[in-house]
Amino acid sequence: MTHVTEHPLVRGGRSAALATACVRGGVAAGLGLGALAVLVIAAWISSPYPDSGAGGALHLAAGLWLLAHGADLVRTDTLSGLPAPLGVVPMLLVALPVWLVHRAARDTLDAGDEGDRPRPSTSAAVAAVAGGYLLVAAATVAYSESGPLPADLTTAGLWLPAVVVGAAGAGAWTALGRPMPGQRQAAAALRAMGLGLVTLLGGGAVAAAVSLALHARQAQAAYTGLVGEWSGSVSVLLLALALLPNMAVWGAAYGLGPGFTLGTGATATPLGLAGDPAVPPFPLLAALPAEGRGTWIHWAVVAVPLAAAVLQGRRVGRSAGTWTARDTALTALGAAWGCGAAVAVLAAAAGGPLGTGRLAAFGPVWWQAGAATVLWGACVGVPVSLGVRAWGRRALRPMRKQKQKQKQKQKQKPVPVPVVAGAESGAMGAMDAPSPSPSPALSTAPAVLKGLLSGLVPAPGAVPPPAPSASGAGQTQPHDSGTAPEPAPARVGSDAGSGPGADLDPDGDRYGDPYGGRYTDPYDDSGFEPYDYLPAAWEPASPPPPAPPAPSAD
């Protein structure tokens, strides 16, 4: 028996592939950190009154990079001297590190297709890329502890690995061709969830943009009060751009119903703004609704989650052509739960604390936004999916009925029975006559078949009948349609099939064709074979022809 062992070069190749993946993860982390460091140092250089040196700028860049991964920062230089948390993540900053990790994992699995190097498994590639990235992240957390914005260890240990592993998993999924689940219901639920989430966030962004346009003067006044030199204007503008995705999530949460909190004592919903808000001066916060009860403009934002739930249910209903109502409802409910989970994660990232006391809660409450999304999907999306499914099946019913009718007509259509040409007049007369009862027809069927086989199958060694002569010997005389033709005399015995009377059966028997005709070709077809046609069960067999008269002695 031959034992298969792994070659050391193969083991070394796999280890080298994993090491390369780990290096790719570290390089991705360094690129993201370096990009933010360049922006911060450029702002520090262009500032006419810098508060700290280059070390402070690098610590600020490290803090922003960790904040982009969901880790809360702690401000130590406050007026009260007490540390204050900073947990609102500029979500546009998240796009850069997530894209870098995604590309590193994708390139790691795609690199196995080129060259002779072994390709690592999917789980190993994700773990290697995430491990290399997290090593750089751990060093950055340790470095930020000595700066003005250290990272909170609890949130850094929770959110940072989750973001990195999720982005690496998405890159591996892309490298594998973005496969969907094998079950059609699960794939349809994921597609409907994505459509509902995109619709919800897009509608929230539109609602926030409209509100900001209506409060353009207040936003301009807040922007002018914050900026000084051109470097300050650029910094505030970049921060506003980084917070635009947060604004879309806030608008979506506002339309869902729970709204968002503006401090511990104020809540903004479509019904109105209740409480005493604690809002710092910032251009984007000028788009917040005014105090008091909401008007029809505020209530119109409810159309955003309504449209998202309708589109989500419509997508499920269009996919449920042959599903049962139970499977359709469960699929729509699964899409609602998936969309609710995604909205809860986004709401947790878009909000957070901005300080202590009244600013300890700022932005959407994640569990309220997620629960409201599930309720919209269950109350609107499920009925819409069932209705779309029923409408689609109703449109198919006329086509199915028409096909069934066509099948029934084809089954009821009588099959035409061919008639031998020699006995056409007799067959037509038999068809015009009243049809016999089924029992006599069935009883005469064996006799008909016996006569057909004995009369039409040529015997071995038989000579085919000769062509009719010019004198008309062996031809059938014309007769009236009501009388049967008289058969010509034929010799019976060993010399049957030759001579002037050989136009009967080639076997030489006296019974002839079961239809009463002669063994001739009425269509002048050389390939005509009368045994290609069998008599129907209802056609009676004709009696045998009378024997020819004996020749006289004269």
XYZ file of C-alpha atoms in Angstrom:
554
model
C 0.000 0.000 0.000
C 1.260 3.452 -0.892
C 1.066 6.093 1.807
C 0.429 9.639 0.585
C 2.472 12.155 2.522
C 2.535 15.910 2.196
C 5.674 17.297 0.653
C 7.609 19.805 2.790
C 7.537 22.301 -0.072
C 3.750 22.157 -0.067
C 3.623 22.839 3.653
C 6.079 25.636 3.194
C 4.017 27.045 0.336
C 0.867 27.169 2.438
C 2.699 28.806 5.299
C 4.122 31.370 2.916
C 0.631 32.073 1.563
C -0.727 32.645 5.070
C 2.239 34.859 5.924
C 1.600 36.858 2.765
C -2.047 37.271 3.756
C -1.021 38.494 7.197
C 1.327 41.018 5.607
C -1.492 42.171 3.312
C -3.660 42.875 6.355
C -0.913 44.866 8.042
C -0.270 46.875 4.877
C -4.000 47.662 4.588
C -4.027 48.987 8.171
C -0.893 51.062 7.520
C -2.383 52.592 4.370
C -5.547 53.705 6.149
C -3.661 55.091 9.104
C -1.183 56.866 6.850
C -3.948 58.485 4.768
C -5.549 60.010 7.861
C -2.169 61.062 9.207
C -1.425 62.955 5.984
C -4.737 64.857 6.213
C -4.250 65.755 9.883
C -0.639 66.849 9.435
C -1.622 68.961 6.413
C -4.292 70.705 8.509
C -1.793 71.201 11.343
C 0.786 72.708 9.029
C -1.721 75.059 7.420
C -3.144 76.212 10.759
C -1.814 79.626 11.853
C -2.291 78.827 15.550
C -1.479 75.151 16.168
C -2.257 73.962 19.694
C 0.378 71.213 19.765
C 3.329 69.896 17.801
C 3.658 67.079 15.316
C 3.221 64.511 18.111
C -0.219 65.880 18.912
C -1.192 65.710 15.229
C -0.095 62.077 15.018
C -2.042 61.191 18.178
C -5.086 62.905 16.699
C -4.706 60.872 13.484
C -4.454 57.649 15.489
C -7.566 58.572 17.473
C -9.565 59.334 14.306
C -8.455 56.030 12.762
C -9.668 54.098 15.789
C -12.891 56.114 15.845
C -13.497 55.077 12.228
C -13.559 51.424 13.424
C -16.242 52.099 16.034
C -14.035 52.596 19.075
C -15.058 55.423 21.414
C -12.512 58.072 22.282
C -12.063 59.807 25.612
C -11.406 63.566 25.737
C -9.124 64.452 28.613
C -8.734 68.196 28.044
C -12.198 69.334 29.150
C -13.181 72.482 31.015
C -14.334 70.518 34.047
C -11.228 68.362 34.089
C -13.278 65.168 33.945
C -12.835 62.847 30.967
C -15.704 62.959 28.462
C -16.528 60.219 25.934
C -16.749 60.830 22.196
C -18.710 58.071 20.465
C -20.270 59.556 17.327
C -18.424 57.929 14.419
C -18.091 59.894 11.162
C -19.349 57.045 8.975
C -17.656 58.227 5.814
C -14.304 57.554 7.467
C -15.347 53.920 7.878
C -15.391 53.456 4.099
C -11.604 53.728 3.743
C -10.474 51.041 6.237
C -13.328 48.720 5.280
C -12.422 48.950 1.591
C -8.750 48.306 2.329
C -9.464 45.170 4.378
C -11.969 44.000 1.757
C -9.401 44.368 -1.016
C -6.681 42.604 0.992
C -8.857 39.522 1.596
C -10.065 39.471 -2.008
C -6.541 39.712 -3.435
C -5.327 36.985 -1.091
C -7.803 34.457 -2.464
C -7.426 35.643 -6.056
C -3.627 35.324 -5.937
C -3.935 31.544 -5.749
C -5.145 31.413 -9.333
C -1.814 32.709 -10.678
C 1.401 30.764 -10.420
C 2.103 27.475 -8.674
C 1.668 28.715 -5.109
C -1.040 26.897 -3.146
C -4.202 28.761 -2.396
C -5.157 29.090 1.299
C -8.620 28.156 2.446
C -11.256 30.835 2.848
C -11.316 30.750 6.643
C -7.506 30.750 6.836
C -7.279 33.724 4.469
C -9.825 35.724 6.448
C -8.105 34.903 9.739
C -4.666 35.778 8.370
C -5.733 39.114 6.884
C -7.710 40.070 10.000
C -4.812 38.987 12.236
C -2.295 41.161 10.429
C -4.676 44.119 10.517
C -5.452 43.715 14.213
C -1.768 43.625 15.099
C -1.374 47.137 13.703
C -4.630 48.178 15.401
C -3.389 46.941 18.793
C -0.186 48.961 18.395
C -2.269 52.016 17.480
C -4.457 51.610 20.584
C -1.358 51.430 22.750
C 0.059 54.529 21.056
C -3.167 56.522 21.537
C -3.089 55.997 25.313
C -0.391 58.636 25.651
C -2.245 61.271 23.629
C -5.143 63.675 24.216
C -7.684 61.254 22.663
C -7.069 57.744 23.997
C -9.339 54.941 22.878
C -11.842 53.304 25.182
C -10.593 49.748 25.648
C -14.056 48.215 25.965
C -15.447 49.521 22.691
C -12.098 49.039 20.948
C -12.055 45.365 21.946
C -15.666 44.888 20.807
C -16.196 46.906 17.635
C -12.746 46.961 16.065
C -12.395 43.149 15.581
C -16.011 42.919 14.415
C -15.494 45.551 11.699
C -12.215 44.008 10.520
C -13.471 40.418 10.404
C -16.689 41.503 8.689
C -14.819 43.438 5.997
C -12.401 40.521 5.430
C -15.318 38.104 5.146
C -16.960 40.363 2.575
C -13.735 40.377 0.569
C -13.575 36.574 0.624
C -17.214 36.401 -0.466
C -16.412 38.680 -3.386
C -13.433 36.545 -4.377
C -15.656 33.452 -4.441
C -18.080 35.099 -6.868
C -20.643 36.393 -4.336
C -22.504 33.096 -3.943
C -26.023 33.184 -2.565
C -27.623 30.601 -0.250
C -28.825 27.406 -1.881
C -32.417 27.835 -0.711
C -34.472 30.132 -2.895
C -36.300 31.577 0.103
C -33.066 32.628 1.831
C -31.663 34.202 -1.343
C -34.925 36.069 -1.984
C -34.976 37.313 1.626
C -31.426 38.671 1.324
C -32.191 40.460 -1.945
C -35.371 41.962 -0.526
C -33.504 43.021 2.617
C -30.872 44.824 0.542
C -33.533 46.592 -1.516
C -35.425 47.706 1.585
C -32.250 48.922 3.308
C -31.113 50.947 0.298
C -34.575 52.479 -0.076
C -34.723 53.363 3.609
C -31.301 55.010 3.695
C -31.870 56.814 0.394
C -35.186 58.181 1.593
C -33.600 59.269 4.880
C -30.864 61.114 2.995
C -33.459 62.888 0.835
C -35.502 63.904 3.881
C -32.408 65.248 5.662
C -31.273 67.141 2.566
C -34.706 68.763 2.160
C -34.726 69.806 5.822
C -31.211 71.216 5.520
C -32.228 73.193 2.433
C -35.208 74.638 4.311
C -32.864 75.705 7.148
C -30.055 76.950 4.930
C -29.712 80.290 6.739
C -29.277 78.662 10.139
C -26.709 76.242 8.713
C -24.718 79.060 7.141
C -24.725 81.019 10.395
C -23.426 77.978 12.330
C -20.703 77.393 9.749
C -19.559 81.013 9.857
C -19.378 80.955 13.651
C -17.092 77.925 13.705
C -14.564 78.729 10.983
C -11.842 81.327 11.117
C -8.956 80.965 8.705
C -9.210 78.958 5.482
C -7.702 75.917 7.218
C -10.536 75.970 9.734
C -13.087 76.235 6.921
C -11.604 73.185 5.199
C -11.559 71.204 8.447
C -15.199 71.945 9.255
C -16.226 71.180 5.673
C -14.409 67.820 5.715
C -16.025 66.920 9.030
C -19.471 67.786 7.655
C -18.844 65.599 4.607
C -17.739 62.718 6.830
C -20.982 63.018 8.807
C -23.323 62.937 5.795
C -23.981 59.142 6.099
C -24.874 59.734 9.750
C -27.370 62.310 8.569
C -29.000 59.735 6.260
C -29.335 57.238 9.133
C -30.837 59.921 11.355
C -33.382 60.763 8.658
C -34.319 57.093 8.277
C -34.746 56.703 12.032
C -36.880 59.853 12.094
C -39.199 58.468 9.415
C -39.457 55.060 11.114
C -41.141 56.657 14.102
C -38.781 56.424 17.099
C -36.727 59.372 15.850
C -33.531 60.303 17.660
C -32.474 61.821 20.937
C -30.940 65.293 21.286
C -29.525 64.737 24.729
C -30.996 62.878 27.656
C -34.037 65.150 27.896
C -35.240 65.653 24.274
C -36.571 63.432 21.502
C -37.423 64.365 17.915
C -40.154 62.342 16.143
C -42.578 63.082 13.266
C -45.155 64.016 15.901
C -42.935 66.826 17.136
C -39.901 67.763 19.220
C -40.449 67.118 22.900
C -38.161 68.225 25.744
C -35.227 70.606 26.048
C -32.621 69.702 23.398
C -28.911 70.165 24.045
C -27.535 70.809 20.577
C -23.976 72.048 19.976
C -23.498 74.564 17.148
C -22.826 72.682 13.911
C -24.077 73.235 10.334
C -25.723 69.816 9.916
C -27.609 70.127 13.210
C -29.403 73.159 11.828
C -31.639 70.744 9.894
C -33.279 69.518 13.120
C -37.027 70.192 13.393
C -38.201 73.132 15.413
C -39.755 72.720 18.833
C -43.472 72.020 19.006
C -45.886 69.683 17.290
C -45.115 68.306 13.863
C -46.888 69.440 10.701
C -47.764 67.626 7.484
C -44.201 68.172 6.250
C -42.876 66.162 9.193
C -45.555 63.495 8.768
C -44.669 63.075 5.097
C -41.361 61.481 6.135
C -43.363 58.378 7.095
C -43.577 57.653 3.346
C -39.908 56.591 3.422
C -40.304 53.409 5.547
C -43.660 52.755 3.874
C -42.044 52.735 0.427
C -39.171 50.591 1.713
C -41.567 47.996 3.164
C -43.706 47.954 0.005
C -40.703 47.434 -2.272
C -39.349 44.785 0.069
C -42.635 42.870 0.068
C -43.053 43.289 -3.684
C -39.626 41.777 -4.271
C -40.509 38.739 -2.169
C -43.932 38.385 -3.817
C -42.482 38.428 -7.322
C -40.048 35.671 -6.352
C -42.810 33.522 -4.806
C -44.455 32.309 -8.009
C -44.753 28.656 -6.984
C -44.317 28.974 -3.225
C -47.007 28.425 -0.669
C -48.490 31.327 1.250
C -46.696 30.186 4.396
C -43.274 30.165 2.714
C -43.940 33.586 1.205
C -44.904 35.097 4.551
C -41.888 33.565 6.300
C -39.558 34.885 3.593
C -40.964 38.399 3.883
C -40.686 38.214 7.664
C -37.068 37.053 7.384
C -36.300 39.997 5.102
C -37.862 42.334 7.681
C -35.733 40.865 10.478
C -32.557 41.139 8.393
C -33.282 44.754 7.491
C -34.042 45.522 11.133
C -30.717 44.055 12.263
C -28.815 46.119 9.680
C -30.621 49.322 10.700
C -29.874 48.624 14.369
C -26.136 48.315 13.638
C -26.119 51.495 11.562
C -28.080 53.401 14.193
C -25.621 52.319 16.892
C -22.725 53.565 14.746
C -24.450 56.835 13.748
C -25.174 57.853 17.325
C -23.404 57.790 20.637
C -22.295 60.019 23.461
C -20.824 63.462 22.898
C -19.956 64.106 26.505
C -21.287 63.614 30.005
C -24.568 64.700 31.547
C -27.157 65.771 28.980
C -24.947 64.852 26.004
C -24.492 61.263 27.151
C -27.102 60.121 24.571
C -27.102 61.652 21.125
C -28.612 60.244 17.959
C -30.898 57.270 17.179
C -31.458 54.538 19.758
C -30.348 51.335 18.044
C -32.903 48.916 19.492
C -35.813 51.263 18.852
C -34.802 51.854 15.220
C -34.316 48.120 14.633
C -37.638 47.165 16.222
C -39.500 49.804 14.205
C -37.956 48.456 10.973
C -39.117 44.929 11.799
C -42.640 46.173 12.564
C -42.866 48.044 9.264
C -41.702 44.980 7.371
C -44.088 42.650 9.205
C -47.168 44.883 9.034
C -46.690 46.153 5.476
C -44.150 43.945 3.748
C -45.792 40.592 4.545
C -49.297 41.553 3.270
C -47.796 43.138 0.170
C -45.805 39.991 -0.598
C -48.910 37.816 -0.224
C -50.922 40.168 -2.417
C -48.291 40.257 -5.156
C -48.054 36.467 -5.051
C -51.841 36.094 -5.333
C -52.003 38.567 -8.215
C -49.269 36.758 -10.096
C -51.012 33.419 -9.683
C -54.325 34.976 -10.761
C -52.745 36.185 -13.996
C -51.557 32.669 -14.753
C -54.942 30.985 -14.209
C -56.492 31.879 -17.623
C -53.442 30.498 -19.401
C -53.619 27.288 -17.406
C -57.342 26.892 -18.112
C -56.778 27.474 -21.836
C -54.064 24.828 -21.903
C -56.325 22.371 -20.085
C -59.125 22.989 -22.585
C -56.757 22.420 -25.486
C -55.621 19.147 -23.954
C -59.218 18.030 -23.472
C -60.053 18.881 -27.098
C -57.074 16.904 -28.295
C -58.174 13.922 -26.232
C -61.777 14.107 -27.515
C -60.780 14.581 -31.192
C -61.503 11.329 -33.144
C -58.578 9.647 -34.837
C -59.131 9.289 -38.644
C -59.228 5.670 -39.866
C -57.661 5.027 -43.297
C -59.738 3.091 -45.778
C -58.345 0.745 -48.398
C -59.011 2.154 -51.856
C -60.328 -1.081 -53.273
C -63.237 -1.104 -50.864
C -63.831 2.633 -50.533
C -67.426 2.490 -51.674
C -68.200 -0.422 -49.381
C -66.500 1.255 -46.439
C -68.393 4.487 -47.029
C -71.613 2.523 -47.209
C -70.773 0.815 -43.969
C -70.040 4.169 -42.335
C -73.374 5.572 -43.497
C -75.154 2.586 -42.062
C -75.981 2.524 -38.368
C -72.977 1.359 -36.365
C -73.315 -2.071 -34.792
C -73.249 -2.619 -31.083
C -69.837 -2.964 -29.424
C -70.178 -6.661 -28.617
C -70.559 -7.942 -32.233
C -67.675 -5.734 -33.362
C -65.449 -7.112 -30.670
C -66.506 -10.657 -31.503
C -65.717 -10.266 -35.212
C -62.351 -8.544 -34.679
C -60.325 -11.815 -34.475
C -61.948 -13.104 -37.645
C -61.194 -9.873 -39.487
C -57.563 -9.919 -38.430
C -57.289 -13.585 -39.390
C -58.715 -12.917 -42.820
C -56.475 -9.870 -43.268
C -53.325 -11.794 -42.369
C -54.256 -14.820 -44.473
C -55.259 -12.697 -47.435
C -52.627 -9.921 -47.465
C -49.396 -11.533 -46.288
C -47.761 -13.093 -49.333
C -46.675 -16.700 -49.097
C -43.016 -17.593 -49.486
C -42.022 -18.054 -53.099
C -45.134 -16.400 -54.459
C -44.877 -14.516 -57.730
C -46.281 -10.972 -57.797
C -49.297 -10.430 -60.015
C -48.556 -9.406 -63.611
C -49.563 -6.100 -65.064
C -52.965 -6.026 -66.748
C -52.918 -6.815 -70.457
C -54.188 -4.599 -73.224
C -57.142 -6.874 -73.825
C -58.422 -6.020 -70.379
C -57.952 -9.506 -68.874
C -57.871 -9.467 -65.081
C -59.311 -5.940 -64.808
C -62.341 -5.019 -62.755
C -65.355 -4.076 -64.769
C -67.137 -0.853 -63.898
C -70.147 -1.284 -61.692
C -72.742 0.734 -59.912
C -72.035 2.119 -56.468
C -74.660 -0.122 -54.963
C -73.363 -3.471 -56.329
C -70.128 -5.232 -55.420
C -67.590 -5.905 -58.184
C -67.402 -9.399 -59.636
C -64.063 -11.068 -59.060
C -62.183 -12.487 -62.047
C -61.504 -16.215 -62.181
C -58.174 -17.320 -60.789
C -56.351 -20.581 -60.543
C -55.940 -22.087 -57.126
C -53.114 -24.351 -56.182
C -49.415 -24.529 -56.744
C -49.504 -22.404 -59.886
C -51.373 -19.561 -58.204
C -49.913 -16.197 -58.946
C -49.301 -16.865 -62.660
C -51.581 -16.714 -65.611
C -54.430 -14.485 -66.550
C -56.401 -15.088 -63.348
C -53.587 -14.200 -60.907
C -54.962 -10.859 -59.830
C -56.395 -12.209 -56.571
C -54.522 -12.906 -53.394
C -50.854 -13.835 -53.856
C -51.416 -16.735 -51.476
C -53.967 -18.172 -53.823
C -56.840 -18.437 -51.342
C -60.357 -17.601 -52.314
C -61.142 -15.224 -49.481
C -59.192 -12.263 -50.811
C -59.158 -8.863 -49.174
C -61.264 -8.617 -45.994
C -62.845 -5.493 -47.457
C -64.015 -7.363 -50.507
C -61.623 -5.645 -52.893
C -58.941 -7.080 -55.150
C -55.229 -7.194 -54.581
C -54.495 -4.178 -56.770
C -53.026 -0.703 -56.293
C -55.747 1.933 -56.917
C -53.233 4.819 -56.504
C -50.707 3.474 -59.081
C -48.054 3.425 -56.328
C -45.331 0.815 -56.757
C -44.613 0.838 -52.980
C -48.249 0.357 -51.967
C -48.650 -2.316 -49.298
C -52.218 -3.033 -48.234
C -51.158 -4.606 -44.936
C -50.127 -1.117 -43.758
C -53.789 -0.461 -42.993
C -55.779 -2.449 -40.448
C -59.575 -2.491 -40.361
C -61.278 -0.705 -37.537
C -63.081 -2.707 -34.883
C -66.478 -1.500 -36.049
C -65.987 -2.484 -39.735
C -67.543 -5.877 -40.485
C -65.627 -8.349 -42.570
C -67.061 -9.087 -46.036
C -68.047 -12.651 -46.913
C -65.647 -14.677 -49.031
C -66.076 -14.317 -52.817
C -68.006 -17.120 -54.599
C -66.048 -19.833 -56.324
C -65.645 -19.420 -60.110
C -67.844 -21.706 -62.272
C -66.281 -24.865 -63.634
C -65.406 -24.789 -67.367
C -67.829 -26.597 -69.601
C -66.913 -29.664 -71.547
C -67.524 -27.772 -74.787
